[in-house]
Amino acid sequence: SRGASARSTDPYNSNRIEFVTISTLGNSSDFGDLTMGRQTDGGLSNTTRGVFISGATYHGPLASYPSYSHTNIMDYVTIQSKGNAEDFGDTGIPGWGSGKCSNTTRGIIASGYTNTPSTYYTAIHYITTATKGNSLSFGTLDYGGKSYVAGMASAVRGVFAGGYSPSPVNYTSTMDYVEIATTANSTDFGDLSVKRYNESGCASATRGVFMAGQGTPSALFN
């Protein structure tokens, strides 16, 4: 019944969480605060808990392209109870750009990027959403380390798609899937219609949709 988000560039490194009641049109309202202000990388949830995962803290004004440091923090909230987030544990995939998906039991985190040192992760990790703790190794994303990967899931499968790595410049149209209940490397699912990164994904129990994103530096997809 609710959606919660915690990502903001105004002000820098905001710790604000906001929520909407999905069945009711209207503006978002204050939910509480993250344990640490940051540009949060993204989240996942089951029917009870929402988990905000990793991100980056910026140092300096936006106009000057500031330096930043990555974090491996995971925070959680109980979605139906407004209040501040609490510490969930740490993820083995810090930074930003990882793909995320979940069912009612597990959350899956795939790939991502940190700049200290510059690393594009190939790892896939998982959490048991109802049980606090650090993320655990799930396997490897078969199409390699990428940032700005999109994820979506049914109750059984998680699908990851797209992504970007800069050296050499590489945008991908690859889609891979995992069986959420079974730890293993990802397997080829098929291809997106175009090579892209920074897209979004969503799914019902039956159908998944990847939308928008960027391709070459001058290409935006809607």
mmCIF file with all atom_site columns, C-alpha atoms in Angstrom:
data_model
loop_
_atom_site.group_PDB
_atom_site.id
_atom_site.type_symbol
_atom_site.label_atom_id
_atom_site.label_alt_id
_atom_site.label_comp_id
_atom_site.label_asym_id
_atom_site.label_entity_id
_atom_site.label_seq_id
_atom_site.pdbx_PDB_ins_code
_atom_site.Cartn_x
_atom_site.Cartn_y
_atom_site.Cartn_z
_atom_site.occupancy
_atom_site.B_iso_or_equiv
_atom_site.pdbx_formal_charge
_atom_site.auth_seq_id
_atom_site.auth_comp_id
_atom_site.auth_asym_id
_atom_site.auth_atom_id
_atom_site.pdbx_PDB_model_num
ATOM 1   C CA . SER A 1 1   ? 0.000  0.000   0.000   1.00 0.00 ? 1   SER A CA 1
ATOM 2   C CA . ARG A 1 2   ? 2.979  2.348   0.425   1.00 0.00 ? 2   ARG A CA 1
ATOM 3   C CA . GLY A 1 3   ? 6.025  3.301   -1.557  1.00 0.00 ? 3   GLY A CA 1
ATOM 4   C CA . ALA A 1 4   ? 9.090  4.803   0.137   1.00 0.00 ? 4   ALA A CA 1
ATOM 5   C CA . SER A 1 5   ? 12.097 6.499   -1.434  1.00 0.00 ? 5   SER A CA 1
ATOM 6   C CA . ALA A 1 6   ? 15.358 7.941   -0.109  1.00 0.00 ? 6   ALA A CA 1
ATOM 7   C CA . ARG A 1 7   ? 17.370 9.546   -2.860  1.00 0.00 ? 7   ARG A CA 1
ATOM 8   C CA . SER A 1 8   ? 18.042 13.238  -3.161  1.00 0.00 ? 8   SER A CA 1
ATOM 9   C CA . THR A 1 9   ? 20.537 15.769  -4.458  1.00 0.00 ? 9   THR A CA 1
ATOM 10  C CA . ASP A 1 10  ? 18.815 18.677  -2.721  1.00 0.00 ? 10  ASP A CA 1
ATOM 11  C CA . PRO A 1 11  ? 20.295 19.170  -0.261  1.00 0.00 ? 11  PRO A CA 1
ATOM 12  C CA . TYR A 1 12  ? 23.481 17.207  -0.788  1.00 0.00 ? 12  TYR A CA 1
ATOM 13  C CA . ASN A 1 13  ? 23.711 13.888  1.012   1.00 0.00 ? 13  ASN A CA 1
ATOM 14  C CA . SER A 1 14  ? 20.156 14.110  2.261   1.00 0.00 ? 14  SER A CA 1
ATOM 15  C CA . ASN A 1 15  ? 19.054 11.577  4.867   1.00 0.00 ? 15  ASN A CA 1
ATOM 16  C CA . ARG A 1 16  ? 15.363 12.175  4.176   1.00 0.00 ? 16  ARG A CA 1
ATOM 17  C CA . ILE A 1 17  ? 12.960 9.301   3.479   1.00 0.00 ? 17  ILE A CA 1
ATOM 18  C CA . GLU A 1 18  ? 9.571  10.086  1.938   1.00 0.00 ? 18  GLU A CA 1
ATOM 19  C CA . PHE A 1 19  ? 6.536  7.939   1.221   1.00 0.00 ? 19  PHE A CA 1
ATOM 20  C CA . VAL A 1 20  ? 3.369  7.863   -0.841  1.00 0.00 ? 20  VAL A CA 1
ATOM 21  C CA . THR A 1 21  ? 0.181  5.908   -0.415  1.00 0.00 ? 21  THR A CA 1
ATOM 22  C CA . ILE A 1 22  ? 0.047  4.195   -3.787  1.00 0.00 ? 22  ILE A CA 1
ATOM 23  C CA . SER A 1 23  ? -3.753 4.050   -4.085  1.00 0.00 ? 23  SER A CA 1
ATOM 24  C CA . THR A 1 24  ? -4.120 7.797   -3.406  1.00 0.00 ? 24  THR A CA 1
ATOM 25  C CA . LEU A 1 25  ? -2.915 10.552  -5.718  1.00 0.00 ? 25  LEU A CA 1
ATOM 26  C CA . GLY A 1 26  ? -0.932 13.244  -3.952  1.00 0.00 ? 26  GLY A CA 1
ATOM 27  C CA . ASN A 1 27  ? 2.471  14.528  -2.957  1.00 0.00 ? 27  ASN A CA 1
ATOM 28  C CA . SER A 1 28  ? 4.947  12.488  -0.927  1.00 0.00 ? 28  SER A CA 1
ATOM 29  C CA . SER A 1 29  ? 5.219  12.998  2.837   1.00 0.00 ? 29  SER A CA 1
ATOM 30  C CA . ASP A 1 30  ? 8.054  12.729  5.318   1.00 0.00 ? 30  ASP A CA 1
ATOM 31  C CA . PHE A 1 31  ? 8.687  9.188   6.560   1.00 0.00 ? 31  PHE A CA 1
ATOM 32  C CA . GLY A 1 32  ? 11.859 9.595   8.644   1.00 0.00 ? 32  GLY A CA 1
ATOM 33  C CA . ASP A 1 33  ? 15.627 9.649   8.161   1.00 0.00 ? 33  ASP A CA 1
ATOM 34  C CA . LEU A 1 34  ? 18.369 7.309   6.978   1.00 0.00 ? 34  LEU A CA 1
ATOM 35  C CA . THR A 1 35  ? 21.103 6.440   9.468   1.00 0.00 ? 35  THR A CA 1
ATOM 36  C CA . MET A 1 36  ? 23.562 8.413   7.294   1.00 0.00 ? 36  MET A CA 1
ATOM 37  C CA . GLY A 1 37  ? 22.932 11.136  4.725   1.00 0.00 ? 37  GLY A CA 1
ATOM 38  C CA . ARG A 1 38  ? 23.999 10.045  1.259   1.00 0.00 ? 38  ARG A CA 1
ATOM 39  C CA . GLN A 1 39  ? 23.037 9.684   -2.348  1.00 0.00 ? 39  GLN A CA 1
ATOM 40  C CA . THR A 1 40  ? 21.520 6.286   -1.820  1.00 0.00 ? 40  THR A CA 1
ATOM 41  C CA . ASP A 1 41  ? 22.042 3.685   -4.500  1.00 0.00 ? 41  ASP A CA 1
ATOM 42  C CA . GLY A 1 42  ? 18.603 2.139   -4.401  1.00 0.00 ? 42  GLY A CA 1
ATOM 43  C CA . GLY A 1 43  ? 16.382 -0.201  -2.498  1.00 0.00 ? 43  GLY A CA 1
ATOM 44  C CA . LEU A 1 44  ? 14.392 -3.387  -2.388  1.00 0.00 ? 44  LEU A CA 1
ATOM 45  C CA . SER A 1 45  ? 11.593 -4.714  -0.216  1.00 0.00 ? 45  SER A CA 1
ATOM 46  C CA . ASN A 1 46  ? 9.366  -7.554  0.793   1.00 0.00 ? 46  ASN A CA 1
ATOM 47  C CA . THR A 1 47  ? 5.786  -6.952  1.970   1.00 0.00 ? 47  THR A CA 1
ATOM 48  C CA . THR A 1 48  ? 6.990  -5.642  5.360   1.00 0.00 ? 48  THR A CA 1
ATOM 49  C CA . ARG A 1 49  ? 10.475 -4.164  5.177   1.00 0.00 ? 49  ARG A CA 1
ATOM 50  C CA . GLY A 1 50  ? 12.226 -1.800  2.833   1.00 0.00 ? 50  GLY A CA 1
ATOM 51  C CA . VAL A 1 51  ? 16.027 -1.879  2.645   1.00 0.00 ? 51  VAL A CA 1
ATOM 52  C CA . PHE A 1 52  ? 18.139 1.019   1.321   1.00 0.00 ? 52  PHE A CA 1
ATOM 53  C CA . ILE A 1 53  ? 21.506 -0.204  0.077   1.00 0.00 ? 53  ILE A CA 1
ATOM 54  C CA . SER A 1 54  ? 24.944 1.460   -0.236  1.00 0.00 ? 54  SER A CA 1
ATOM 55  C CA . GLY A 1 55  ? 25.426 4.782   -2.076  1.00 0.00 ? 55  GLY A CA 1
ATOM 56  C CA . ALA A 1 56  ? 27.913 7.643   -2.009  1.00 0.00 ? 56  ALA A CA 1
ATOM 57  C CA . THR A 1 57  ? 28.665 10.711  0.097   1.00 0.00 ? 57  THR A CA 1
ATOM 58  C CA . TYR A 1 58  ? 29.716 13.811  -1.826  1.00 0.00 ? 58  TYR A CA 1
ATOM 59  C CA . HIS A 1 59  ? 32.275 16.373  -0.697  1.00 0.00 ? 59  HIS A CA 1
ATOM 60  C CA . GLY A 1 60  ? 31.881 19.853  -2.170  1.00 0.00 ? 60  GLY A CA 1
ATOM 61  C CA . PRO A 1 61  ? 29.255 21.782  -4.138  1.00 0.00 ? 61  PRO A CA 1
ATOM 62  C CA . LEU A 1 62  ? 27.441 20.137  -7.023  1.00 0.00 ? 62  LEU A CA 1
ATOM 63  C CA . ALA A 1 63  ? 28.598 22.714  -9.599  1.00 0.00 ? 63  ALA A CA 1
ATOM 64  C CA . SER A 1 64  ? 32.265 21.815  -9.041  1.00 0.00 ? 64  SER A CA 1
ATOM 65  C CA . TYR A 1 65  ? 31.895 18.074  -9.705  1.00 0.00 ? 65  TYR A CA 1
ATOM 66  C CA . PRO A 1 66  ? 32.863 17.176  -6.142  1.00 0.00 ? 66  PRO A CA 1
ATOM 67  C CA . SER A 1 67  ? 34.779 14.214  -4.884  1.00 0.00 ? 67  SER A CA 1
ATOM 68  C CA . TYR A 1 68  ? 32.840 11.437  -3.242  1.00 0.00 ? 68  TYR A CA 1
ATOM 69  C CA . SER A 1 69  ? 33.298 8.350   -1.112  1.00 0.00 ? 69  SER A CA 1
ATOM 70  C CA . HIS A 1 70  ? 31.266 5.189   -1.310  1.00 0.00 ? 70  HIS A CA 1
ATOM 71  C CA . THR A 1 71  ? 29.550 3.344   1.500   1.00 0.00 ? 71  THR A CA 1
ATOM 72  C CA . ASN A 1 72  ? 28.492 -0.248  2.092   1.00 0.00 ? 72  ASN A CA 1
ATOM 73  C CA . ILE A 1 73  ? 25.751 0.611   4.607   1.00 0.00 ? 73  ILE A CA 1
ATOM 74  C CA . MET A 1 74  ? 22.330 -1.019  4.436   1.00 0.00 ? 74  MET A CA 1
ATOM 75  C CA . ASP A 1 75  ? 19.405 0.594   6.307   1.00 0.00 ? 75  ASP A CA 1
ATOM 76  C CA . TYR A 1 76  ? 15.888 -0.707  6.747   1.00 0.00 ? 76  TYR A CA 1
ATOM 77  C CA . VAL A 1 77  ? 12.437 0.578   7.614   1.00 0.00 ? 77  VAL A CA 1
ATOM 78  C CA . THR A 1 78  ? 9.149  -1.100  8.409   1.00 0.00 ? 78  THR A CA 1
ATOM 79  C CA . ILE A 1 79  ? 7.100  0.268   5.541   1.00 0.00 ? 79  ILE A CA 1
ATOM 80  C CA . GLN A 1 80  ? 3.789  0.619   7.399   1.00 0.00 ? 80  GLN A CA 1
ATOM 81  C CA . SER A 1 81  ? 5.369  2.378   10.412  1.00 0.00 ? 81  SER A CA 1
ATOM 82  C CA . LYS A 1 82  ? 6.815  5.828   9.811   1.00 0.00 ? 82  LYS A CA 1
ATOM 83  C CA . GLY A 1 83  ? 10.106 6.466   11.583  1.00 0.00 ? 83  GLY A CA 1
ATOM 84  C CA . ASN A 1 84  ? 13.849 6.611   11.152  1.00 0.00 ? 84  ASN A CA 1
ATOM 85  C CA . ALA A 1 85  ? 15.740 3.818   9.452   1.00 0.00 ? 85  ALA A CA 1
ATOM 86  C CA . GLU A 1 86  ? 17.839 1.376   11.451  1.00 0.00 ? 86  GLU A CA 1
ATOM 87  C CA . ASP A 1 87  ? 21.055 -0.411  10.559  1.00 0.00 ? 87  ASP A CA 1
ATOM 88  C CA . PHE A 1 88  ? 20.495 -3.673  8.657   1.00 0.00 ? 88  PHE A CA 1
ATOM 89  C CA . GLY A 1 89  ? 24.124 -4.682  8.065   1.00 0.00 ? 89  GLY A CA 1
ATOM 90  C CA . ASP A 1 90  ? 26.743 -4.154  5.366   1.00 0.00 ? 90  ASP A CA 1
ATOM 91  C CA . THR A 1 91  ? 26.840 -5.193  1.746   1.00 0.00 ? 91  THR A CA 1
ATOM 92  C CA . GLY A 1 92  ? 29.828 -6.720  0.013   1.00 0.00 ? 92  GLY A CA 1
ATOM 93  C CA . ILE A 1 93  ? 28.986 -4.627  -3.068  1.00 0.00 ? 93  ILE A CA 1
ATOM 94  C CA . PRO A 1 94  ? 29.484 -1.011  -1.974  1.00 0.00 ? 94  PRO A CA 1
ATOM 95  C CA . GLY A 1 95  ? 28.994 2.099   -4.079  1.00 0.00 ? 95  GLY A CA 1
ATOM 96  C CA . TRP A 1 96  ? 26.376 2.751   -6.723  1.00 0.00 ? 96  TRP A CA 1
ATOM 97  C CA . GLY A 1 97  ? 24.885 1.389   -9.903  1.00 0.00 ? 97  GLY A CA 1
ATOM 98  C CA . SER A 1 98  ? 24.059 -2.110  -8.717  1.00 0.00 ? 98  SER A CA 1
ATOM 99  C CA . GLY A 1 99  ? 20.908 -3.845  -9.905  1.00 0.00 ? 99  GLY A CA 1
ATOM 100 C CA . LYS A 1 100 ? 18.453 -4.899  -7.225  1.00 0.00 ? 100 LYS A CA 1
ATOM 101 C CA . CYS A 1 101 ? 15.402 -7.092  -7.071  1.00 0.00 ? 101 CYS A CA 1
ATOM 102 C CA . SER A 1 102 ? 13.529 -9.091  -4.462  1.00 0.00 ? 102 SER A CA 1
ATOM 103 C CA . ASN A 1 103 ? 10.730 -11.480 -3.665  1.00 0.00 ? 103 ASN A CA 1
ATOM 104 C CA . THR A 1 104 ? 9.036  -11.927 -0.285  1.00 0.00 ? 104 THR A CA 1
ATOM 105 C CA . THR A 1 105 ? 12.072 -13.753 1.152   1.00 0.00 ? 105 THR A CA 1
ATOM 106 C CA . ARG A 1 106 ? 15.313 -12.585 -0.434  1.00 0.00 ? 106 ARG A CA 1
ATOM 107 C CA . GLY A 1 107 ? 16.804 -9.428  -1.871  1.00 0.00 ? 107 GLY A CA 1
ATOM 108 C CA . ILE A 1 108 ? 19.400 -9.714  -4.640  1.00 0.00 ? 108 ILE A CA 1
ATOM 109 C CA . ILE A 1 109 ? 22.149 -7.166  -5.405  1.00 0.00 ? 109 ILE A CA 1
ATOM 110 C CA . ALA A 1 110 ? 24.191 -7.466  -8.613  1.00 0.00 ? 110 ALA A CA 1
ATOM 111 C CA . SER A 1 111 ? 27.255 -5.632  -9.926  1.00 0.00 ? 111 SER A CA 1
ATOM 112 C CA . GLY A 1 112 ? 28.028 -1.950  -9.196  1.00 0.00 ? 112 GLY A CA 1
ATOM 113 C CA . TYR A 1 113 ? 30.897 0.513   -9.041  1.00 0.00 ? 113 TYR A CA 1
ATOM 114 C CA . THR A 1 114 ? 33.288 2.166   -6.585  1.00 0.00 ? 114 THR A CA 1
ATOM 115 C CA . ASN A 1 115 ? 36.042 4.680   -7.338  1.00 0.00 ? 115 ASN A CA 1
ATOM 116 C CA . THR A 1 116 ? 38.412 3.977   -4.420  1.00 0.00 ? 116 THR A CA 1
ATOM 117 C CA . PRO A 1 117 ? 39.941 2.094   -6.133  1.00 0.00 ? 117 PRO A CA 1
ATOM 118 C CA . SER A 1 118 ? 37.995 2.094   -9.411  1.00 0.00 ? 118 SER A CA 1
ATOM 119 C CA . THR A 1 119 ? 36.208 -1.257  -9.410  1.00 0.00 ? 119 THR A CA 1
ATOM 120 C CA . TYR A 1 120 ? 33.331 -2.666  -11.460 1.00 0.00 ? 120 TYR A CA 1
ATOM 121 C CA . TYR A 1 121 ? 31.948 -5.594  -9.508  1.00 0.00 ? 121 TYR A CA 1
ATOM 122 C CA . THR A 1 122 ? 30.874 -8.860  -11.105 1.00 0.00 ? 122 THR A CA 1
ATOM 123 C CA . ALA A 1 123 ? 29.539 -10.241 -7.831  1.00 0.00 ? 123 ALA A CA 1
ATOM 124 C CA . ILE A 1 124 ? 25.938 -11.007 -6.955  1.00 0.00 ? 124 ILE A CA 1
ATOM 125 C CA . HIS A 1 125 ? 24.994 -10.888 -3.246  1.00 0.00 ? 125 HIS A CA 1
ATOM 126 C CA . TYR A 1 126 ? 21.793 -11.596 -1.367  1.00 0.00 ? 126 TYR A CA 1
ATOM 127 C CA . ILE A 1 127 ? 20.089 -10.756 1.897   1.00 0.00 ? 127 ILE A CA 1
ATOM 128 C CA . THR A 1 128 ? 17.249 -12.438 3.740   1.00 0.00 ? 128 THR A CA 1
ATOM 129 C CA . THR A 1 129 ? 15.017 -9.401  4.096   1.00 0.00 ? 129 THR A CA 1
ATOM 130 C CA . ALA A 1 130 ? 13.317 -10.480 7.307   1.00 0.00 ? 130 ALA A CA 1
ATOM 131 C CA . THR A 1 131 ? 16.658 -11.152 9.044   1.00 0.00 ? 131 THR A CA 1
ATOM 132 C CA . LYS A 1 132 ? 19.176 -8.377  9.631   1.00 0.00 ? 132 LYS A CA 1
ATOM 133 C CA . GLY A 1 133 ? 22.770 -9.107  8.685   1.00 0.00 ? 133 GLY A CA 1
ATOM 134 C CA . ASN A 1 134 ? 25.476 -8.583  6.098   1.00 0.00 ? 134 ASN A CA 1
ATOM 135 C CA . SER A 1 135 ? 24.885 -9.592  2.495   1.00 0.00 ? 135 SER A CA 1
ATOM 136 C CA . LEU A 1 136 ? 26.192 -12.992 1.412   1.00 0.00 ? 136 LEU A CA 1
ATOM 137 C CA . SER A 1 137 ? 27.699 -14.227 -1.836  1.00 0.00 ? 137 SER A CA 1
ATOM 138 C CA . PHE A 1 138 ? 25.141 -15.478 -4.354  1.00 0.00 ? 138 PHE A CA 1
ATOM 139 C CA . GLY A 1 139 ? 27.262 -15.916 -7.478  1.00 0.00 ? 139 GLY A CA 1
ATOM 140 C CA . THR A 1 140 ? 28.566 -13.865 -10.392 1.00 0.00 ? 140 THR A CA 1
ATOM 141 C CA . LEU A 1 141 ? 26.853 -11.735 -13.027 1.00 0.00 ? 141 LEU A CA 1
ATOM 142 C CA . ASP A 1 142 ? 27.697 -13.609 -16.199 1.00 0.00 ? 142 ASP A CA 1
ATOM 143 C CA . TYR A 1 143 ? 28.062 -10.553 -18.437 1.00 0.00 ? 143 TYR A CA 1
ATOM 144 C CA . GLY A 1 144 ? 30.685 -8.913  -16.251 1.00 0.00 ? 144 GLY A CA 1
ATOM 145 C CA . GLY A 1 145 ? 31.134 -5.885  -14.025 1.00 0.00 ? 145 GLY A CA 1
ATOM 146 C CA . LYS A 1 146 ? 28.876 -2.976  -14.883 1.00 0.00 ? 146 LYS A CA 1
ATOM 147 C CA . SER A 1 147 ? 27.366 0.108   -13.266 1.00 0.00 ? 147 SER A CA 1
ATOM 148 C CA . TYR A 1 148 ? 23.790 1.386   -13.605 1.00 0.00 ? 148 TYR A CA 1
ATOM 149 C CA . VAL A 1 149 ? 22.332 -2.090  -13.998 1.00 0.00 ? 149 VAL A CA 1
ATOM 150 C CA . ALA A 1 150 ? 18.543 -2.475  -13.769 1.00 0.00 ? 150 ALA A CA 1
ATOM 151 C CA . GLY A 1 151 ? 16.805 -5.294  -11.913 1.00 0.00 ? 151 GLY A CA 1
ATOM 152 C CA . MET A 1 152 ? 13.317 -6.758  -11.566 1.00 0.00 ? 152 MET A CA 1
ATOM 153 C CA . ALA A 1 153 ? 11.837 -9.964  -10.192 1.00 0.00 ? 153 ALA A CA 1
ATOM 154 C CA . SER A 1 154 ? 8.877  -12.279 -9.987  1.00 0.00 ? 154 SER A CA 1
ATOM 155 C CA . ALA A 1 155 ? 8.431  -14.532 -6.968  1.00 0.00 ? 155 ALA A CA 1
ATOM 156 C CA . VAL A 1 156 ? 10.868 -17.007 -8.537  1.00 0.00 ? 156 VAL A CA 1
ATOM 157 C CA . ARG A 1 157 ? 13.272 -15.259 -10.907 1.00 0.00 ? 157 ARG A CA 1
ATOM 158 C CA . GLY A 1 158 ? 15.325 -12.090 -10.835 1.00 0.00 ? 158 GLY A CA 1
ATOM 159 C CA . VAL A 1 159 ? 16.385 -10.488 -14.119 1.00 0.00 ? 159 VAL A CA 1
ATOM 160 C CA . PHE A 1 160 ? 19.220 -7.960  -14.529 1.00 0.00 ? 160 PHE A CA 1
ATOM 161 C CA . ALA A 1 161 ? 19.724 -5.925  -17.685 1.00 0.00 ? 161 ALA A CA 1
ATOM 162 C CA . GLY A 1 162 ? 21.906 -3.303  -19.293 1.00 0.00 ? 162 GLY A CA 1
ATOM 163 C CA . GLY A 1 163 ? 24.797 -1.450  -17.722 1.00 0.00 ? 163 GLY A CA 1
ATOM 164 C CA . TYR A 1 164 ? 27.938 0.487   -18.491 1.00 0.00 ? 164 TYR A CA 1
ATOM 165 C CA . SER A 1 165 ? 31.688 0.180   -18.068 1.00 0.00 ? 165 SER A CA 1
ATOM 166 C CA . PRO A 1 166 ? 34.074 2.863   -19.374 1.00 0.00 ? 166 PRO A CA 1
ATOM 167 C CA . SER A 1 167 ? 37.243 1.082   -20.409 1.00 0.00 ? 167 SER A CA 1
ATOM 168 C CA . PRO A 1 168 ? 36.663 0.392   -23.200 1.00 0.00 ? 168 PRO A CA 1
ATOM 169 C CA . VAL A 1 169 ? 33.345 2.260   -23.321 1.00 0.00 ? 169 VAL A CA 1
ATOM 170 C CA . ASN A 1 170 ? 30.823 -0.530  -23.247 1.00 0.00 ? 170 ASN A CA 1
ATOM 171 C CA . TYR A 1 171 ? 27.059 -0.279  -23.113 1.00 0.00 ? 171 TYR A CA 1
ATOM 172 C CA . THR A 1 172 ? 25.236 -3.583  -23.140 1.00 0.00 ? 172 THR A CA 1
ATOM 173 C CA . SER A 1 173 ? 21.858 -4.948  -24.147 1.00 0.00 ? 173 SER A CA 1
ATOM 174 C CA . THR A 1 174 ? 22.377 -8.185  -22.229 1.00 0.00 ? 174 THR A CA 1
ATOM 175 C CA . MET A 1 175 ? 19.747 -9.571  -19.855 1.00 0.00 ? 175 MET A CA 1
ATOM 176 C CA . ASP A 1 176 ? 20.655 -12.279 -17.327 1.00 0.00 ? 176 ASP A CA 1
ATOM 177 C CA . TYR A 1 177 ? 18.507 -14.091 -14.784 1.00 0.00 ? 177 TYR A CA 1
ATOM 178 C CA . VAL A 1 178 ? 18.921 -15.920 -11.494 1.00 0.00 ? 178 VAL A CA 1
ATOM 179 C CA . GLU A 1 179 ? 16.675 -18.294 -9.594  1.00 0.00 ? 179 GLU A CA 1
ATOM 180 C CA . ILE A 1 180 ? 16.215 -16.305 -6.378  1.00 0.00 ? 180 ILE A CA 1
ATOM 181 C CA . ALA A 1 181 ? 15.947 -19.320 -4.053  1.00 0.00 ? 181 ALA A CA 1
ATOM 182 C CA . THR A 1 182 ? 19.143 -20.950 -5.370  1.00 0.00 ? 182 THR A CA 1
ATOM 183 C CA . THR A 1 183 ? 22.614 -19.368 -5.180  1.00 0.00 ? 183 THR A CA 1
ATOM 184 C CA . ALA A 1 184 ? 24.422 -19.614 -8.525  1.00 0.00 ? 184 ALA A CA 1
ATOM 185 C CA . ASN A 1 185 ? 25.859 -17.531 -11.333 1.00 0.00 ? 185 ASN A CA 1
ATOM 186 C CA . SER A 1 186 ? 23.444 -15.716 -13.610 1.00 0.00 ? 186 SER A CA 1
ATOM 187 C CA . THR A 1 187 ? 22.342 -17.192 -16.952 1.00 0.00 ? 187 THR A CA 1
ATOM 188 C CA . ASP A 1 188 ? 21.568 -15.510 -20.251 1.00 0.00 ? 188 ASP A CA 1
ATOM 189 C CA . PHE A 1 189 ? 17.922 -14.466 -20.566 1.00 0.00 ? 189 PHE A CA 1
ATOM 190 C CA . GLY A 1 190 ? 17.957 -12.544 -23.868 1.00 0.00 ? 190 GLY A CA 1
ATOM 191 C CA . ASP A 1 191 ? 18.622 -8.975  -24.993 1.00 0.00 ? 191 ASP A CA 1
ATOM 192 C CA . LEU A 1 192 ? 17.142 -5.524  -24.575 1.00 0.00 ? 192 LEU A CA 1
ATOM 193 C CA . SER A 1 193 ? 15.966 -3.767  -27.743 1.00 0.00 ? 193 SER A CA 1
ATOM 194 C CA . VAL A 1 194 ? 18.978 -1.392  -27.555 1.00 0.00 ? 194 VAL A CA 1
ATOM 195 C CA . LYS A 1 195 ? 22.258 -1.195  -25.640 1.00 0.00 ? 195 LYS A CA 1
ATOM 196 C CA . ARG A 1 196 ? 21.723 1.076   -22.623 1.00 0.00 ? 196 ARG A CA 1
ATOM 197 C CA . TYR A 1 197 ? 22.375 1.787   -18.969 1.00 0.00 ? 197 TYR A CA 1
ATOM 198 C CA . ASN A 1 198 ? 20.680 3.729   -16.168 1.00 0.00 ? 198 ASN A CA 1
ATOM 199 C CA . GLU A 1 199 ? 17.293 2.319   -17.138 1.00 0.00 ? 199 GLU A CA 1
ATOM 200 C CA . SER A 1 200 ? 14.615 1.230   -14.665 1.00 0.00 ? 200 SER A CA 1
ATOM 201 C CA . GLY A 1 201 ? 12.828 -2.059  -14.211 1.00 0.00 ? 201 GLY A CA 1
ATOM 202 C CA . CYS A 1 202 ? 9.582  -3.247  -12.657 1.00 0.00 ? 202 CYS A CA 1
ATOM 203 C CA . ALA A 1 203 ? 7.570  -6.444  -12.687 1.00 0.00 ? 203 ALA A CA 1
ATOM 204 C CA . SER A 1 204 ? 4.345  -8.172  -11.759 1.00 0.00 ? 204 SER A CA 1
ATOM 205 C CA . ALA A 1 205 ? 4.120  -11.896 -11.113 1.00 0.00 ? 205 ALA A CA 1
ATOM 206 C CA . THR A 1 206 ? 3.896  -12.416 -14.865 1.00 0.00 ? 206 THR A CA 1
ATOM 207 C CA . ARG A 1 207 ? 5.518  -9.603  -16.825 1.00 0.00 ? 207 ARG A CA 1
ATOM 208 C CA . GLY A 1 208 ? 8.609  -7.448  -16.425 1.00 0.00 ? 208 GLY A CA 1
ATOM 209 C CA . VAL A 1 209 ? 9.326  -4.102  -18.047 1.00 0.00 ? 209 VAL A CA 1
ATOM 210 C CA . PHE A 1 210 ? 12.620 -2.253  -18.557 1.00 0.00 ? 210 PHE A CA 1
ATOM 211 C CA . MET A 1 211 ? 12.200 1.396   -19.495 1.00 0.00 ? 211 MET A CA 1
ATOM 212 C CA . ALA A 1 212 ? 14.125 4.528   -20.509 1.00 0.00 ? 212 ALA A CA 1
ATOM 213 C CA . GLY A 1 213 ? 17.885 4.871   -19.911 1.00 0.00 ? 213 GLY A CA 1
ATOM 214 C CA . GLN A 1 214 ? 20.946 6.172   -21.747 1.00 0.00 ? 214 GLN A CA 1
ATOM 215 C CA . GLY A 1 215 ? 23.095 4.776   -24.539 1.00 0.00 ? 215 GLY A CA 1
ATOM 216 C CA . THR A 1 216 ? 25.913 6.681   -26.181 1.00 0.00 ? 216 THR A CA 1
ATOM 217 C CA . PRO A 1 217 ? 26.614 9.995   -24.431 1.00 0.00 ? 217 PRO A CA 1
ATOM 218 C CA . SER A 1 218 ? 24.123 11.750  -26.730 1.00 0.00 ? 218 SER A CA 1
ATOM 219 C CA . ALA A 1 219 ? 21.382 9.099   -26.699 1.00 0.00 ? 219 ALA A CA 1
ATOM 220 C CA . LEU A 1 220 ? 18.489 9.123   -24.244 1.00 0.00 ? 220 LEU A CA 1
ATOM 221 C CA . PHE A 1 221 ? 15.731 6.534   -24.448 1.00 0.00 ? 221 PHE A CA 1
ATOM 222 C CA . ASN A 1 222 ? 12.141 7.023   -23.348 1.00 0.00 ? 222 ASN A CA 1
#
